[in-house]
CSV table of C-alpha atoms in Angstrom, one decimal:
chain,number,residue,atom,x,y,z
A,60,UNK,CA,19.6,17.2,-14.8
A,61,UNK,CA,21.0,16.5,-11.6
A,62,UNK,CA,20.4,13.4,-9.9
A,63,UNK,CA,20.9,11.9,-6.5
A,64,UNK,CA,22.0,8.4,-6.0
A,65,UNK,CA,21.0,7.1,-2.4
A,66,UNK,CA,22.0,3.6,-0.9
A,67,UNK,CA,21.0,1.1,0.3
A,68,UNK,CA,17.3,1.2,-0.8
A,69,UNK,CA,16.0,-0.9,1.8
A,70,UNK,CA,17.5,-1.8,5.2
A,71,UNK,CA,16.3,-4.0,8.2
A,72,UNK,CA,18.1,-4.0,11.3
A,73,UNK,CA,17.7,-5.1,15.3
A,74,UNK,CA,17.4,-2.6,18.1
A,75,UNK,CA,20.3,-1.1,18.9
A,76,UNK,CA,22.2,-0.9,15.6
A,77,UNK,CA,23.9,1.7,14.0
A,78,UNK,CA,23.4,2.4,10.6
A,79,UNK,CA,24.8,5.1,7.6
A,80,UNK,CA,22.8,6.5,4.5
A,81,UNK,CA,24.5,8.0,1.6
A,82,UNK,CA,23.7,10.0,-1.0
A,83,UNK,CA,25.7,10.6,-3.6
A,84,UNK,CA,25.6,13.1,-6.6
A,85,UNK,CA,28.0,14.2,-9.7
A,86,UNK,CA,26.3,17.7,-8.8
A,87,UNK,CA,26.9,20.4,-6.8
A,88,UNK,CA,24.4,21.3,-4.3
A,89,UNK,CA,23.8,24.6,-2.8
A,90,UNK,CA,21.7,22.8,0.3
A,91,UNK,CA,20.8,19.5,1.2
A,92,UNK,CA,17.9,18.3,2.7
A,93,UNK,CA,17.0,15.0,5.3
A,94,UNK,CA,13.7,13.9,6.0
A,95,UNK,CA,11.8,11.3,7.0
A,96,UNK,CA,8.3,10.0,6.4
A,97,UNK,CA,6.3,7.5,8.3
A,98,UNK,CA,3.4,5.7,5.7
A,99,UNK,CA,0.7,7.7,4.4
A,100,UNK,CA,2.0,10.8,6.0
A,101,UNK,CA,4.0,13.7,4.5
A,102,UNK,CA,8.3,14.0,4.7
A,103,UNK,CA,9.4,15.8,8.0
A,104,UNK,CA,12.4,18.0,7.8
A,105,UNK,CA,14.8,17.0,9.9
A,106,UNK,CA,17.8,18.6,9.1
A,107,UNK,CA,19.1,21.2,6.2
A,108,UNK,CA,22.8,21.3,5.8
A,109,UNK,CA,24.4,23.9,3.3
A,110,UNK,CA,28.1,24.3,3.8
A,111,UNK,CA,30.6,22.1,2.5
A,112,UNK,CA,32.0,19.3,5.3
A,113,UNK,CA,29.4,20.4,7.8
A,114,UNK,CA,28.7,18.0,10.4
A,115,UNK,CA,25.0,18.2,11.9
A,116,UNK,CA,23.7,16.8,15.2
A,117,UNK,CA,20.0,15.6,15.9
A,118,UNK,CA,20.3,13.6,19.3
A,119,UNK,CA,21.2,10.0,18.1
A,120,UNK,CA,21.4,11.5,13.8
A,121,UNK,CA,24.3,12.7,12.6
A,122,UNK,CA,24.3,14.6,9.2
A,123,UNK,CA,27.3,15.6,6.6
A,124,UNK,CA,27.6,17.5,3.7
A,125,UNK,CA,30.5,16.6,2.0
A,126,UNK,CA,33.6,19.2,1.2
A,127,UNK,CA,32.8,19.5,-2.5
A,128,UNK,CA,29.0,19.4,-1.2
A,129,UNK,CA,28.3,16.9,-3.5
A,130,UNK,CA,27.5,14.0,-1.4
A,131,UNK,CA,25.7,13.6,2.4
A,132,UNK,CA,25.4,10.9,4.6
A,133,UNK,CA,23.3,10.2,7.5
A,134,UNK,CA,24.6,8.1,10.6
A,135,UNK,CA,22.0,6.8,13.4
A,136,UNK,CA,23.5,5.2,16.5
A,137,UNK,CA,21.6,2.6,18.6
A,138,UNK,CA,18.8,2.4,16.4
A,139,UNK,CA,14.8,2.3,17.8
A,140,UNK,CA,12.1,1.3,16.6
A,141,UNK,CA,10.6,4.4,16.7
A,142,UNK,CA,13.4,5.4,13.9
A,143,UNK,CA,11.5,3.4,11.0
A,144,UNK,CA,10.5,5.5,8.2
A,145,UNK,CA,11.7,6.5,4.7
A,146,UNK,CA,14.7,8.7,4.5
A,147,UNK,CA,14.9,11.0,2.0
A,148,UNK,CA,17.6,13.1,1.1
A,149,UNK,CA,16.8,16.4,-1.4
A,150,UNK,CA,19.5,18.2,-3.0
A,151,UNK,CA,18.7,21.9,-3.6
A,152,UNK,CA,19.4,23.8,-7.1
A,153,UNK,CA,18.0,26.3,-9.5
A,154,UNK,CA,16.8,24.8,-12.5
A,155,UNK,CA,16.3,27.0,-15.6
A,156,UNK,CA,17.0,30.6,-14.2
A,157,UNK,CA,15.7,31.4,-11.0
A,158,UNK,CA,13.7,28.3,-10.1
A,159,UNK,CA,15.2,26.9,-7.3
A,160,UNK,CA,13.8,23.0,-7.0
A,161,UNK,CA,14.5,19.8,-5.0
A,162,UNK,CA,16.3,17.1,-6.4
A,163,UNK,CA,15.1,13.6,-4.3
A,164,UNK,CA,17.2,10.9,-3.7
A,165,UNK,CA,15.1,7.3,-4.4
A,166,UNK,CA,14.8,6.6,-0.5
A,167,UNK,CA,15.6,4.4,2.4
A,168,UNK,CA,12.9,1.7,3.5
A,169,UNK,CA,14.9,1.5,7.5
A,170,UNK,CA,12.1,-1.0,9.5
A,171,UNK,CA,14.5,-1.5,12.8
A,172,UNK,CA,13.1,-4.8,15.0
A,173,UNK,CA,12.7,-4.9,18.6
B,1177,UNK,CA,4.8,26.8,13.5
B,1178,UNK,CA,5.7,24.8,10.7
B,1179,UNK,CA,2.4,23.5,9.7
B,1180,UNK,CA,1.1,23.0,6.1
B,1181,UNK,CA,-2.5,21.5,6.0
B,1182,UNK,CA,-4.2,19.7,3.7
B,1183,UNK,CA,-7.8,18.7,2.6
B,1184,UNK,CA,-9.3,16.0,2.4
B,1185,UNK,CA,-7.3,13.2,4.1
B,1186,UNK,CA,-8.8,10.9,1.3
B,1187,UNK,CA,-10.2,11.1,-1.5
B,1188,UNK,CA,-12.2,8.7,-4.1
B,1189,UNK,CA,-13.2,9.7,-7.6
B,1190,UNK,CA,-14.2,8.5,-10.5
B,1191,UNK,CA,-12.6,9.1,-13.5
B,1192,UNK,CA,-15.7,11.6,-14.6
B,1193,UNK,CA,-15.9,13.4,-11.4
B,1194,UNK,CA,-14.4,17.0,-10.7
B,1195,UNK,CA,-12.6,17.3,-7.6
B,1196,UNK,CA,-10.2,19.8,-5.9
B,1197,UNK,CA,-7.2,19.1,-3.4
B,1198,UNK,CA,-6.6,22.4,-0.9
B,1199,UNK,CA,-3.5,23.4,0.5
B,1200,UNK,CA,-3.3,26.1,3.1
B,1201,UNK,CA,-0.2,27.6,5.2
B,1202,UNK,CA,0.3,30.4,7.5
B,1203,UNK,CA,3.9,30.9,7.9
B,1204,UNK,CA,3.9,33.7,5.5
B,1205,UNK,CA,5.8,31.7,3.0
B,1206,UNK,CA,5.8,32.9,-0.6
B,1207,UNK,CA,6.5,29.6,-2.9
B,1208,UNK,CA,4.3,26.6,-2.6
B,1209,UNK,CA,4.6,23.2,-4.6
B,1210,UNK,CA,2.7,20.1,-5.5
B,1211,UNK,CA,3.9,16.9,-5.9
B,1212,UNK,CA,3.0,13.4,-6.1
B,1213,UNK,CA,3.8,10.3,-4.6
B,1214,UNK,CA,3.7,6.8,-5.1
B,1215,UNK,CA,4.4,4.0,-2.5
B,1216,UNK,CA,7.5,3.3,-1.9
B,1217,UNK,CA,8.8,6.3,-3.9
B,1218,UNK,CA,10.1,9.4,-3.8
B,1219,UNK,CA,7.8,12.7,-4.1
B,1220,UNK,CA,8.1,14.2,-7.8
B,1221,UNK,CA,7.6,17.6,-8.4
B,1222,UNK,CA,4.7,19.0,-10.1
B,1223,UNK,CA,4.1,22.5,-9.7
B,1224,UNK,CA,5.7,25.3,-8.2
B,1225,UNK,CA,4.3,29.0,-7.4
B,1226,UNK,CA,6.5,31.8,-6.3
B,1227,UNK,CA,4.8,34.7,-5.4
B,1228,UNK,CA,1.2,33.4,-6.2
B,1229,UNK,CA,2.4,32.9,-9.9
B,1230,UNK,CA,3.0,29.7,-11.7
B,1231,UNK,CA,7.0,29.5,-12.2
B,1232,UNK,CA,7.5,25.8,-12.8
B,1233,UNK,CA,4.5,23.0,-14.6
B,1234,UNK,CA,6.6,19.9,-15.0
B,1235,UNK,CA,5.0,18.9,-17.9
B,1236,UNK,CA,2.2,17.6,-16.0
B,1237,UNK,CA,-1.2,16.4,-18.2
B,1238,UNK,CA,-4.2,19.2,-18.4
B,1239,UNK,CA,-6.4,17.4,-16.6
B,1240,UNK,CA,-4.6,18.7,-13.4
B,1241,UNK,CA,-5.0,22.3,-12.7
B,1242,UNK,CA,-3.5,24.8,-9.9
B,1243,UNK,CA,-4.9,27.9,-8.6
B,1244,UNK,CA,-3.1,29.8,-6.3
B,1245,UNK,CA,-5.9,32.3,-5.0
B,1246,UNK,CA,-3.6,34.2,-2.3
B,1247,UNK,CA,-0.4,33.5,-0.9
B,1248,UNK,CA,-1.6,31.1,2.0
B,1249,UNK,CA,-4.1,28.9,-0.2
B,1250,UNK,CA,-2.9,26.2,-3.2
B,1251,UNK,CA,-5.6,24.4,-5.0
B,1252,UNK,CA,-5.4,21.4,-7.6
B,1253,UNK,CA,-8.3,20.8,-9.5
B,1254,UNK,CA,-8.7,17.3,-11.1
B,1255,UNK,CA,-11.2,16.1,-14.0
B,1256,UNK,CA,-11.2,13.4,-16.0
B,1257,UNK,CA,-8.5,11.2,-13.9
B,1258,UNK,CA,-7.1,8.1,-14.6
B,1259,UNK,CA,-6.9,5.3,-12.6
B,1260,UNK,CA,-2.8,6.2,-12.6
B,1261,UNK,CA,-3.1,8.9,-11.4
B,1262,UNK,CA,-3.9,7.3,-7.5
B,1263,UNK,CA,-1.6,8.4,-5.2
B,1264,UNK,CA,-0.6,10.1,-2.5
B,1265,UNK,CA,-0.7,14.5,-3.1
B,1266,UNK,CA,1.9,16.3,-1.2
B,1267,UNK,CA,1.6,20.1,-0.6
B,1268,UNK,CA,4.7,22.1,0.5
B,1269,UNK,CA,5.3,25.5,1.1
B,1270,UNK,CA,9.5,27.5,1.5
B,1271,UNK,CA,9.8,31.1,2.0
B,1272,UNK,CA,11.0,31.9,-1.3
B,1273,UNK,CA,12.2,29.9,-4.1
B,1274,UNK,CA,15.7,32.1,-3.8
B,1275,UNK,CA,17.9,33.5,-1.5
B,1276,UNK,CA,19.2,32.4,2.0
B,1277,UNK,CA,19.7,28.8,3.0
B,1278,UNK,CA,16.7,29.0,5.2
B,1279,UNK,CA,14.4,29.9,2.0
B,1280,UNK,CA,14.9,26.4,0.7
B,1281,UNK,CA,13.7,24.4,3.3
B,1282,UNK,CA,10.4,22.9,2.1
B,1283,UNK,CA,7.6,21.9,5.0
B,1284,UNK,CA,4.9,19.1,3.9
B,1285,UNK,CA,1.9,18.6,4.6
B,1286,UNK,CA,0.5,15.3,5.8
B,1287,UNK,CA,-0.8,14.8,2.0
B,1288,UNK,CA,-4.2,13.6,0.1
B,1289,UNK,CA,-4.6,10.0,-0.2
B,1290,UNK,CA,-6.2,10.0,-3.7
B,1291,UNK,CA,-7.5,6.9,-5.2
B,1292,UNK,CA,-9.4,7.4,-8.9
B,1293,UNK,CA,-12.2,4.4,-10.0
């Protein structure tokens, strides 16, 4: 079973912050996944990374796969409010032959302040 | 367009009713999942079709049922609920359940708030 350790659970920050996610695994992904979801909506894709020390931009959100693409972080620089949500990350892999499924991390509760 | 829909918004049931959850895409992907989610957590994987066939249950009780009718619709059919089950029902759809990076990427819809009585 692989499983995805994310940290911190929960963070609360002022306008204007930066801030980093990790997730971490002892797996091996084939892709890795970022979204974010805003309360009683669904997770939005915001970014897919599948290359080993990639380095994805998204305006202020800055995405890496790790080199042994095992691990991911996500980096947001002067934080809005508009930026609270839960971030998920999902690790990709085939499970049991051919079934390729999603592996989530536990979440990040980010609330940034005004 | 990267839109999954899903109906109803909410839903309340009692734990005798029979009730379906609908899922519909039209980005001609081919695998389409259910999962469920409760507050605060992350989504958890319930069923996945790939090609309009079932390819992955995860041991999910009998008294939740897919149907995948064609390859844009994904039903779940719920009788006899319990009041644990409440939650929040998450359709998403990927191109394939194999091949390129871009076949992996799963789109949500915006979900069904269900609450069983």
């Amino acid at each position: 079973t692989q499983l995805l350790e994310q940290s911190p659970q929960f963070l609360s920050i002022q306008e204007g912050e930066n801030l980093t996610v990790y997730c971490n695994s002892s797996s091996v992904f084939s892709s890795l996944q970022w979204y974010r979801q805003e309360p009683g909506e669904g997770p939005v894709l915001l970014v897919t990374v599948v290359t080993g020390g990639e380095v994805k931009k998204l305006k202020r959100l800055t995405f890496q796969f790790g080199d042994a693409r095992k691990d991911s972080s996500l980096h947001i620089t002067a934080a809005q409010p508009g930026d609270t949500g839960l971030y998920l990350c999902a690790g990709g892999g085939y499970s049991g032959g051919s079934n390729y499924k999603l592996t989530f991390g536990k979440g990040t509760l980010l609330t940034v302040n005004p | 367009d990267t839109e999954v829909t899903q109906t109803p918004k909410h839903l309340v049931m009692g734990m005798t009713n029979k009730k379906s959850l609908k899922c519909e895409q039209h980005m001609g992907h081919r695998a389409m999942y259910w999962y469920k989610q409760k507050a605060k957590k992350p989504p958890e994987l319930m069923f996945v079709y790939s090609y309009e066939k079932l390819s992955i249950n995860e041991s999910v009780p009998s008294r939740f049922s897919p149907e995948c009718p064609n390859s844009s619709l994904l039903n779940l059919h719920l009788h006899a609920l319990q009041p644990e089950d409440s939650a929040l029902y998450l359709c998403a759809s990927s191109q394939r359940t194999s091949g390129g990076s871009s076949s992996y990427e799963q789109y949500f819809g915006p979900g069904t708030r269900l609450t069983v009585t």
